[in-house]
Coordinates of C-alpha atoms in Angstrom, one line a residue:
X1 CA 107.9 132.9 28.1
X2 CA 104.4 133.9 26.5
X3 CA 106.1 135.4 23.5
X4 CA 108.2 132.4 23.0
X5 CA 105.1 130.2 23.3
X6 CA 103.5 132.3 20.3
X7 CA 106.5 131.9 18.3
X8 CA 106.3 128.0 18.3
X9 CA 102.6 128.1 17.9
X10 CA 102.1 127.6 14.2
X11 CA 98.6 129.0 13.8
X12 CA 99.6 132.1 15.9
X13 CA 101.8 133.4 13.1
X14 CA 98.8 133.9 10.8
X15 CA 97.1 135.7 13.6
X16 CA 99.5 138.5 14.0
X17 CA 101.3 138.6 10.5
X18 CA 100.1 138.5 6.9
X19 CA 100.7 134.7 6.6
X20 CA 98.1 132.2 5.5
X21 CA 99.5 129.2 7.4
X22 CA 102.7 127.9 9.1
X23 CA 103.3 124.2 9.3
X24 CA 106.1 122.7 11.3
X25 CA 107.5 119.9 9.3
X26 CA 109.8 118.7 11.9
X27 CA 108.7 117.0 15.2
X28 CA 109.3 118.6 18.6
X29 CA 111.6 119.3 20.4
X30 CA 112.4 122.1 17.7
X31 CA 116.1 123.1 17.4
X32 CA 118.9 123.8 14.8
X33 CA 117.9 121.9 11.7
X34 CA 114.0 122.2 12.3
X35 CA 112.1 122.9 9.2
X36 CA 108.8 124.4 8.4
X37 CA 106.7 125.6 5.5
X38 CA 105.0 129.1 5.5
X39 CA 102.2 130.0 3.1
X40 CA 101.5 133.5 2.2
X41 CA 98.4 133.7 -0.2
X42 CA 99.5 131.4 -3.0
X43 CA 103.2 131.6 -2.4
X44 CA 105.1 129.1 -0.4
X45 CA 108.5 129.2 1.6
X46 CA 110.3 126.3 3.0
X47 CA 112.5 127.2 6.0
X48 CA 115.3 125.7 8.0
X49 CA 116.5 127.0 11.3
X50 CA 120.0 127.6 11.7
X51 CA 119.9 129.1 15.1
X52 CA 117.7 127.9 18.2
X53 CA 118.2 129.0 21.9
X54 CA 115.1 127.8 23.4
X55 CA 113.0 130.5 25.0
X56 CA 115.4 133.2 23.5
X57 CA 116.3 133.0 19.9
X58 CA 115.2 131.4 16.6
X59 CA 116.8 132.2 13.1
X60 CA 116.0 130.6 9.8
X61 CA 116.8 130.7 6.1
X62 CA 114.5 130.3 3.2
X63 CA 115.6 126.9 1.5
X64 CA 113.0 127.1 -1.3
X65 CA 110.7 129.8 -2.1
X66 CA 108.1 130.7 -4.9
X67 CA 109.1 134.4 -4.2
X68 CA 111.7 135.6 -6.7
X69 CA 114.6 135.8 -4.1
X70 CA 118.0 134.4 -4.1
X71 CA 118.3 134.3 -0.4
X72 CA 116.5 135.4 2.7
X73 CA 117.1 135.1 6.5
X74 CA 115.0 136.1 9.6
X75 CA 116.3 136.3 13.1
X76 CA 113.9 136.6 16.1
X77 CA 115.0 137.3 19.6
X78 CA 113.1 137.4 22.9
X79 CA 115.1 139.2 25.8
X80 CA 114.0 138.8 29.2
X81 CA 113.7 142.1 31.1
X82 CA 112.3 140.6 34.4
X83 CA 108.4 141.3 34.3
X84 CA 108.6 142.3 30.6
X85 CA 110.6 141.3 27.5
X86 CA 112.1 142.9 24.4
X87 CA 111.3 141.4 21.0
X88 CA 113.9 141.9 18.4
X89 CA 113.7 141.0 14.7
X90 CA 116.3 141.3 12.0
X91 CA 115.8 140.1 8.3
X92 CA 117.4 140.2 5.0
X93 CA 116.3 139.5 1.5
X94 CA 118.6 139.2 -1.5
X95 CA 116.9 139.3 -4.9
X96 CA 117.1 141.0 -8.2
X97 CA 116.4 144.9 -7.8
X98 CA 113.8 145.9 -7.2
X99 CA 112.2 142.6 -6.0
X100 CA 114.6 141.9 -3.2
X101 CA 114.3 145.6 -2.0
X102 CA 110.4 145.4 -2.1
X103 CA 110.2 142.1 -0.3
X104 CA 112.5 143.3 2.3
X105 CA 110.4 146.5 2.7
X106 CA 107.2 144.4 3.1
X107 CA 108.6 142.0 5.6
X108 CA 109.8 144.9 7.9
X109 CA 106.5 146.5 7.5
X110 CA 104.6 143.4 8.3
X111 CA 106.6 142.8 11.4
X112 CA 106.1 146.4 12.6
X113 CA 102.4 146.3 12.0
X114 CA 102.2 143.0 13.5
X115 CA 103.8 143.4 16.8
X116 CA 100.8 145.3 18.4
X117 CA 98.7 142.2 17.0
X118 CA 101.0 139.7 18.7
X119 CA 100.8 141.7 22.0
X120 CA 97.0 141.5 21.9
X121 CA 96.9 137.9 20.8
X122 CA 98.9 137.0 23.9
X123 CA 97.1 139.3 26.2
X124 CA 93.6 137.9 25.0
X125 CA 94.7 134.3 25.2
X126 CA 96.7 133.8 28.5
X127 CA 96.0 130.1 28.8
X128 CA 97.0 129.5 25.3
X129 CA 100.5 131.1 25.7
X130 CA 101.1 129.8 29.4
X131 CA 100.2 133.0 31.3

């Protein structure tokens, strides 16, 4: 529950990933078709969610991006394991070589480095994330 709460908390994304800002551009409740804008330094990505299973899964595609990519998708899953959960991420970037490959590599690296930060963020802010 707390991991999912962090996933729908726009400001939290910039606290655990190398993202400047996340702005939800659709009203709650969020679901399939929800949109948001992600800023990374001076770059901007407009995303649309094509999968949403409340508390368990969110997946989106890049609709418009100032990054030199043809397409990109990310899929986040939170799997309940009783007292704990498993957090899974998959992503794919398609762009002219080597740009697509480099961005995909940076995306994976950011997630891997960010997960311990996400865990600390939730642990250190229990009220914020419903613990």
